[in-house]
Coordinates of N, CA and C in Angstrom, one line a residue:
M1 N -0.6 3.8 28.1 CA 0.2 3.9 26.8 C 0.0 4.5 25.6
K2 N 0.8 5.1 24.7 CA 0.6 5.6 23.6 C 0.9 4.4 22.5
K3 N 0.2 4.4 21.3 CA 0.3 3.4 19.8 C 0.9 4.1 19.1
S4 N 1.7 3.6 18.4 CA 1.8 4.1 16.9 C 2.0 2.9 15.8
L5 N 1.5 3.5 14.5 CA 1.6 2.8 13.7 C 2.3 3.2 12.5
V6 N 3.4 2.3 12.2 CA 4.6 2.9 11.6 C 4.5 1.9 10.0
F7 N 4.8 2.5 9.0 CA 4.2 2.0 7.6 C 6.2 1.9 7.0
P8 N 6.4 0.7 6.1 CA 7.7 0.4 6.0 C 8.1 1.4 4.7
G9 N 9.5 1.4 4.4 CA 9.9 2.2 3.3 C 10.6 1.2 2.3
Q10 N 11.3 1.8 1.1 CA 11.8 1.3 0.1 C 12.9 0.2 0.8
G11 N 13.0 -0.8 0.3 CA 14.1 -2.0 0.5 C 13.4 -3.0 1.0
S12 N 12.1 -2.6 1.4 CA 11.1 -4.0 1.9 C 10.3 -4.6 1.0
Q13 N 10.6 -4.2 -0.4 CA 10.0 -4.9 -1.4 C 10.6 -6.2 -1.7
K14 N 9.4 -7.1 -2.4 CA 9.7 -8.6 -2.9 C 8.6 -8.8 -3.8
V15 N 8.9 -9.2 -5.0 CA 8.3 -9.6 -5.6 C 7.0 -10.6 -5.3
G16 N 5.6 -10.4 -5.4 CA 4.7 -11.1 -5.2 C 4.0 -10.7 -3.7
M17 N 4.9 -9.7 -3.2 CA 4.0 -9.1 -2.2 C 2.7 -8.8 -2.2
G18 N 1.8 -8.5 -1.3 CA 0.3 -8.6 -1.2 C -0.4 -9.4 -1.8
K19 N 0.0 -10.6 -2.8 CA -0.4 -10.9 -3.7 C -2.0 -12.0 -3.2
E20 N -1.2 -12.4 -1.9 CA -2.7 -13.3 -1.1 C -3.9 -12.2 -0.9
F21 N -3.5 -11.0 -0.4 CA -4.5 -10.2 0.0 C -5.3 -9.9 -1.2
Y22 N -4.5 -9.7 -2.4 CA -5.5 -9.1 -3.7 C -6.3 -10.4 -4.0
E23 N -5.8 -11.8 -4.0 CA -6.5 -12.7 -4.5 C -7.8 -13.0 -3.3
N24 N -7.6 -12.8 -2.1 CA -8.8 -13.1 -1.1 C -9.6 -12.1 -0.7
F25 N -9.2 -10.9 -0.7 CA -10.1 -9.8 -0.3 C -10.4 -8.6 -1.4
S26 N -11.9 -8.5 -1.6 CA -11.9 -7.4 -2.8 C -11.8 -6.2 -2.7
I27 N -11.7 -5.8 -1.3 CA -11.2 -4.4 -1.0 C -9.6 -4.2 -1.1
A28 N -9.0 -5.1 -1.1 CA -7.3 -5.3 -1.6 C -7.4 -5.2 -2.9
R29 N -8.2 -5.8 -3.4 CA -8.3 -5.4 -5.2 C -8.8 -4.0 -5.8
E30 N -9.6 -3.8 -5.0 CA -9.9 -2.2 -5.4 C -8.8 -1.3 -5.1
V31 N -8.2 -1.3 -4.1 CA -6.8 -0.6 -4.0 C -5.6 -0.8 -4.9
F32 N -5.6 -1.9 -5.5 CA -4.6 -2.0 -6.6 C -5.1 -1.9 -7.6
Q33 N -6.3 -1.6 -8.2 CA -6.9 -1.0 -9.4 C -6.9 0.4 -9.3
N34 N -7.3 0.8 -8.2 CA -7.2 2.4 -8.2 C -5.6 3.0 -8.2
V35 N -4.7 2.4 -7.8 CA -3.3 2.7 -8.1 C -2.9 2.6 -9.6
D36 N -3.4 1.2 -10.2 CA -3.0 1.1 -11.6 C -3.8 2.1 -12.4
D37 N -5.0 2.4 -12.1 CA -5.6 3.4 -12.8 C -4.8 4.6 -12.7
S38 N -4.7 5.3 -11.7 CA -3.9 6.3 -11.2 C -2.6 6.6 -11.9
L39 N -1.8 5.6 -12.2 CA -0.5 5.4 -12.8 C -0.8 5.2 -14.1
S40 N -1.9 4.7 -14.9 CA -1.8 4.6 -16.1 C -1.2 3.4 -16.5
Q41 N -0.8 2.3 -15.6 CA 0.1 1.3 -15.8 C -0.7 -0.1 -15.0
K42 N 0.1 -1.2 -15.3 CA -0.3 -2.4 -14.5 C 0.9 -2.7 -13.2
L43 N 1.0 -1.7 -12.1 CA 2.0 -1.9 -11.4 C 1.7 -3.0 -10.6
S44 N 0.4 -3.5 -10.7 CA -0.1 -4.7 -9.9 C 0.7 -5.7 -10.5
K45 N 0.8 -5.9 -11.8 CA 1.7 -6.9 -12.7 C 3.2 -7.0 -11.9
I46 N 3.7 -5.7 -12.1 CA 5.0 -6.0 -11.6 C 5.5 -6.1 -10.3
I47 N 4.1 -5.8 -9.4 CA 4.5 -6.3 -8.0 C 4.2 -7.9 -7.8
F48 N 3.2 -8.5 -8.5 CA 2.8 -9.8 -8.3 C 3.9 -11.0 -9.2
E49 N 4.4 -10.3 -10.2 CA 5.2 -11.0 -11.1 C 6.6 -10.9 -11.7
G50 N 6.7 -9.5 -11.2 CA 8.3 -9.0 -11.3 C 8.7 -8.5 -12.9
P51 N 9.6 -8.9 -13.4 CA 10.8 -9.2 -12.6 C 11.2 -8.2 -11.6
L52 N 12.1 -9.0 -10.8 CA 12.7 -8.1 -9.6 C 13.4 -6.7 -10.0
D53 N 14.0 -6.6 -10.9 CA 14.8 -5.7 -11.3 C 13.9 -4.5 -11.8
H54 N 12.7 -4.7 -12.2 CA 11.7 -3.6 -12.8 C 10.9 -3.1 -11.6
L55 N 10.8 -4.2 -10.6 CA 10.2 -3.6 -9.2 C 11.0 -3.1 -8.3
T56 N 12.4 -3.4 -8.4 CA 13.2 -2.2 -7.4 C 13.4 -1.2 -8.0
L57 N 13.2 -0.6 -9.2 CA 13.3 0.7 -9.6 C 12.5 1.8 -9.0
T58 N 12.8 2.7 -8.4 CA 12.4 3.6 -7.6 C 11.1 4.3 -7.9
E59 N 10.9 4.5 -9.1 CA 9.5 4.7 -9.7 C 8.6 3.2 -9.4
N60 N 8.9 2.5 -9.2 CA 8.2 1.4 -9.3 C 7.7 0.9 -7.6
T61 N 9.1 0.8 -7.1 CA 9.2 0.4 -5.5 C 8.5 1.1 -4.8
Q62 N 8.2 2.7 -4.9 CA 7.7 3.4 -3.8 C 6.1 3.5 -4.0
P63 N 5.6 3.4 -5.1 CA 4.2 3.0 -5.2 C 3.8 1.8 -4.9
A64 N 4.7 0.8 -5.1 CA 4.2 -0.4 -4.8 C 4.3 -1.0 -3.4
I65 N 5.2 -0.4 -2.8 CA 5.3 -0.6 -1.4 C 4.1 0.1 -0.8
M66 N 3.5 1.4 -1.1 CA 2.6 2.0 -0.4 C 1.3 1.3 -1.0
T67 N 1.1 0.6 -2.0 CA -0.1 0.2 -2.6 C -0.5 -1.1 -1.6
V68 N 0.6 -1.9 -1.3 CA 0.4 -3.2 -0.6 C 0.1 -2.9 0.9
S69 N 1.0 -1.9 1.4 CA 0.6 -1.4 2.7 C -0.9 -0.7 3.1
V70 N -1.3 -0.3 2.1 CA -2.8 0.4 2.3 C -3.6 -0.4 1.9
A71 N -3.2 -1.5 1.2 CA -4.5 -2.8 0.8 C -4.6 -3.5 2.1
I72 N -3.5 -3.8 2.8 CA -3.6 -4.6 3.8 C -4.2 -3.9 5.0
L73 N -4.0 -2.6 5.0 CA -4.5 -1.7 6.0 C -6.3 -2.0 6.0
E74 N -6.6 -1.6 4.4 CA -8.1 -1.8 4.1 C -8.7 -3.0 4.6
V75 N -7.7 -4.0 4.4 CA -8.4 -5.4 4.6 C -8.6 -5.4 6.2
L76 N -7.8 -4.8 7.2 CA -7.6 -5.0 8.4 C -8.9 -4.4 8.9
K77 N -9.2 -2.9 8.2 CA -10.2 -2.2 8.7 C -11.7 -2.9 8.5
K78 N -11.6 -3.5 7.3 CA -13.0 -3.9 6.8 C -13.4 -5.4 7.4
E79 N -12.3 -6.2 7.1 CA -12.7 -7.5 7.5 C -12.6 -7.5 9.1
F80 N -11.3 -7.1 9.9 CA -11.3 -7.4 11.3 C -11.6 -6.2 12.2
G81 N -12.1 -5.3 11.6 CA -12.7 -4.1 12.7 C -11.4 -3.0 13.1
F82 N -10.3 -3.1 12.3 CA -8.8 -2.4 13.0 C -9.4 -1.0 12.7
D83 N -9.1 -0.4 14.0 CA -9.4 1.0 13.9 C -8.1 2.1 14.2
I84 N -7.8 2.6 13.2 CA -6.8 3.5 13.0 C -6.8 4.6 14.0
K85 N -8.0 4.8 14.3 CA -8.2 6.1 15.2 C -7.8 5.8 16.6
K86 N -7.5 4.4 17.0 CA -7.1 4.3 18.3 C -5.5 4.5 18.6
F87 N -5.0 4.6 17.6 CA -3.4 5.2 17.5 C -3.2 6.5 17.6
N88 N -2.3 6.5 18.5 CA -1.7 8.2 18.6 C -0.9 9.0 17.5
F89 N -0.4 8.2 16.9 CA 0.8 8.3 15.9 C 0.6 7.4 14.9
C90 N 0.7 8.1 13.6 CA 0.9 7.3 12.8 C 2.2 8.1 11.5
A91 N 2.8 7.2 11.4 CA 4.3 7.4 10.7 C 4.8 6.5 9.6
G92 N 5.7 6.8 9.2 CA 6.7 5.7 8.1 C 8.2 6.3 8.1
H93 N 8.5 5.3 7.6 CA 10.0 5.2 7.2 C 10.1 5.7 5.8
S94 N 11.0 6.7 5.8 CA 11.1 7.1 4.2 C 9.9 7.5 3.7
L95 N 9.6 6.3 2.5 CA 8.6 6.5 1.8 C 7.0 6.4 2.3
G96 N 7.4 5.6 3.3 CA 6.1 5.2 4.4 C 5.3 6.5 5.2
E97 N 6.1 7.4 5.0 CA 5.4 8.8 5.4 C 4.1 8.9 4.4
Y98 N 4.7 8.7 3.2 CA 3.2 9.0 2.4 C 2.1 7.9 2.4
T99 N 2.7 6.8 2.9 CA 1.8 5.9 2.9 C 0.6 6.4 4.5
A100 N 1.7 7.0 5.2 CA 0.7 7.1 6.6 C -0.3 8.2 6.2
L101 N 0.2 9.2 5.0 CA -0.8 10.1 4.7 C -2.0 9.7 4.3
A102 N -1.8 8.6 3.2 CA -3.1 7.9 2.6 C -3.8 7.1 4.0
A103 N -3.0 6.8 4.8 CA -3.9 5.9 5.9 C -4.5 6.9 6.8
T104 N -4.2 7.9 6.9 CA -4.8 8.8 7.7 C -5.8 9.9 6.9
E105 N -6.0 9.5 5.7 CA -7.1 9.9 4.7 C -6.6 11.4 4.5
C106 N -5.4 12.2 5.0 CA -4.9 13.4 4.6 C -4.5 13.6 2.9
L107 N -4.4 12.7 2.3 CA -4.4 12.3 0.8 C -5.1 11.4 0.5
S108 N -5.6 11.4 -0.9 CA -5.9 10.1 -1.4 C -5.1 8.8 -1.7
V109 N -5.2 7.9 -2.1 CA -4.3 6.9 -2.0 C -3.8 7.2 -3.9
R110 N -4.7 7.4 -4.6 CA -4.4 7.9 -6.2 C -3.4 9.2 -5.8
D111 N -3.8 10.0 -5.3 CA -2.7 11.4 -4.9 C -1.5 11.1 -4.6
V112 N -1.4 10.0 -3.7 CA -0.2 9.4 -3.3 C 0.7 8.8 -4.2
A113 N 0.0 7.8 -4.9 CA 0.8 7.2 -6.0 C 1.5 8.0 -7.2
V114 N 0.6 8.9 -7.3 CA 1.3 9.9 -8.5 C 2.4 10.7 -7.6
L115 N 2.2 11.3 -6.3 CA 3.4 11.9 -6.0 C 4.6 11.0 -6.1
L116 N 4.5 9.9 -5.8 CA 5.7 9.1 -5.6 C 6.4 8.4 -7.1

């Protein structure tokens, strides 16, 4: 049996997404901080507090969804031994393709954040 890991695209965002991971796992905080630094803005504040109309702007939504997805993945890897190499395919819907590139380390999270 082949296994795939698929990341979400635009439209899956909501204010507060990823906050529990941020609050409970240092590796998640590192991902959020890394993206905030690369974008020279507090995207994490928009993700956690909104307002929704700011979060849903494409220039915020796309890096926000990528950030949360990568943060969750990093927590799964570090805390629970999740091994992405056990998957045959890694893909994403729309902007999720960029998340897949970061997840497979084809591009850095910082580079993906700037590209989005």
